[in-house]
XYZ file of C-alpha atoms in Angstrom:
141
model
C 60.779 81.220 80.699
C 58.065 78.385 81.025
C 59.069 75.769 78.987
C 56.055 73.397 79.257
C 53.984 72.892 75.994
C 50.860 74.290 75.850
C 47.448 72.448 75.564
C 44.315 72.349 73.767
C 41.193 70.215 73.667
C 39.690 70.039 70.218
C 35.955 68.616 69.131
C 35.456 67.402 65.877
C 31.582 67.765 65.849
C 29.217 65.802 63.080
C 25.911 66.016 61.862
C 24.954 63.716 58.716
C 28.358 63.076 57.742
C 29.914 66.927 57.835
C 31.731 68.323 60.302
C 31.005 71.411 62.067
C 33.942 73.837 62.124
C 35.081 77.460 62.739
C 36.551 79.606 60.194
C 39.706 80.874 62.514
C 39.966 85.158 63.264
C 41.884 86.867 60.536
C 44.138 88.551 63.138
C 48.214 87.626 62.420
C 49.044 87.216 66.041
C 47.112 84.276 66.231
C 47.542 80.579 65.213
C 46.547 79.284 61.828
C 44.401 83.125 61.075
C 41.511 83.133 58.388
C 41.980 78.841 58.341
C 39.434 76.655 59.021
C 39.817 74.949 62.511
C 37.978 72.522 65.126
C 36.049 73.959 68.047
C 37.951 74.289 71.262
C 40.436 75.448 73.326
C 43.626 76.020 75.616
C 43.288 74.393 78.973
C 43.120 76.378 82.248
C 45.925 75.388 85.393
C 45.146 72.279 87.029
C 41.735 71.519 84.296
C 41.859 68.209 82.672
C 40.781 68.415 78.816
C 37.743 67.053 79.223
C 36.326 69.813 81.049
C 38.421 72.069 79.258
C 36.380 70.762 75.955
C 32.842 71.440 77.813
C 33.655 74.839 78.877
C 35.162 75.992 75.359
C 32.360 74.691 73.430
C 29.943 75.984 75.528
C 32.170 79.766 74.889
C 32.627 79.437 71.538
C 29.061 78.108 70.557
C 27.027 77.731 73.156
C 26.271 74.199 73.125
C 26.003 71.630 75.680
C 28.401 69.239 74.510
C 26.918 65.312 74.886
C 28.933 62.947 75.530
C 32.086 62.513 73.666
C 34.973 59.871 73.218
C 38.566 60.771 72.868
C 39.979 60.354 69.575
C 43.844 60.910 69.696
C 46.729 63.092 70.355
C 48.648 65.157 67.925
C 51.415 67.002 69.102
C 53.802 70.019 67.273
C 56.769 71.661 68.373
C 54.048 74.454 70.271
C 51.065 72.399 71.067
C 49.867 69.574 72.608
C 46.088 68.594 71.092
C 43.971 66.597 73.028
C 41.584 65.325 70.446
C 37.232 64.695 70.752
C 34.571 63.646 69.132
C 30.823 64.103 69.255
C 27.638 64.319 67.480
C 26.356 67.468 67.046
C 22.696 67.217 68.028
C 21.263 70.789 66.977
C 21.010 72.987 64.091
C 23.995 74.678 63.239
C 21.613 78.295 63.318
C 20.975 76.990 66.648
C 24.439 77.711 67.542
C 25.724 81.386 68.488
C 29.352 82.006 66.844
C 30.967 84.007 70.043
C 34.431 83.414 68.747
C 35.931 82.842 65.077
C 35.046 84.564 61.918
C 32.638 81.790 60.485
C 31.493 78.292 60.911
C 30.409 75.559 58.789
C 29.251 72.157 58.355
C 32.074 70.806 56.199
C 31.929 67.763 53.821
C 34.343 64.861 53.789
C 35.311 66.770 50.274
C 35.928 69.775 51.712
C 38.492 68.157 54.230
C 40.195 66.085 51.602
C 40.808 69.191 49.506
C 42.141 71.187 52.470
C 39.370 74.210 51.870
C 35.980 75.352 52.486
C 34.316 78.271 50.896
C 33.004 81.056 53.402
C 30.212 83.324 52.628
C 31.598 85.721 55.234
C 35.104 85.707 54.160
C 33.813 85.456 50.151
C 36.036 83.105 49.795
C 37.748 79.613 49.794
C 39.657 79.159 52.815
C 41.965 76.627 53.922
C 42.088 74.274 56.582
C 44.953 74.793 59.205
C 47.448 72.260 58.718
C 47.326 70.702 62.058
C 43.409 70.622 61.378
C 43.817 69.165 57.838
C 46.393 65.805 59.590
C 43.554 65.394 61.757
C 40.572 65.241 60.309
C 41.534 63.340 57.006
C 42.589 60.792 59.799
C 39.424 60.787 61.114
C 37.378 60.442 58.256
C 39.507 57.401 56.923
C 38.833 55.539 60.076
């Protein structure tokens, strides 16, 4: 049994004060299913998150991520989250969705309430909870 915690590096992404996120796979055997989530992902043996961040938002979205500072930690029982942040310097129908339901450019609002509407889902959606800690800290800073 491996008893190390898993790993993630997370971007939040924003464009004229909203942040870009993905609407989370409606499948139950995954984490947080049909929330609203950051871009990102789990990091490969021996990859440090920063690379991990390029190569999942290049995946997910396919964009080029600029640069990007760190922005925290945040750690559960499961998951250790290695936190990002960057503008996001295109069009979001610039973007190609290769993994996730939806995305979104969501508004400081939107994050405070803890949902977004999606016009694919046709309906409002919540933000995982992780997700929700996260970026309410980051939009009070």
């Amino acid at each position: 049994m491996n008893n190390q915690i898993e790993q993630v590096a997370i971007a939040i992404l924003y464009q004229n004060n909203k942040f870009l996120m993905q609407l989370r796979d409606n499948f139950p055997h995954i984490a947080h299913p049909g929330c609203w989530g950051l871009f990102g992902g789990h990091l490969e043996p021996n990859e440090s998150p920063e690379i991990a961040l390029q190569r999942e938002i290049l995946e997910e979205i396919g964009y080029d991520l600029p640069s990007f500072e760190k922005f925290g930690i945040y750690s559960n029982i499961k998951v250790l989250h290695h936190v990002f942040h960057a503008p996001l310097l295109v069009e979001v129908d610039q973007l190609c969705l290769n993994e996730g339901w939806d995305m979104g450019l969501l508004t400081p609002d939107n994050i405070r309430q803890g949902n977004c509407y999606s016009a694919i889902a046709g309906e409002i959606r919540p933000l995982g909870d992780i997700t929700h800690q996260i970026m309410l800290d980051f939009i009070s800073t």
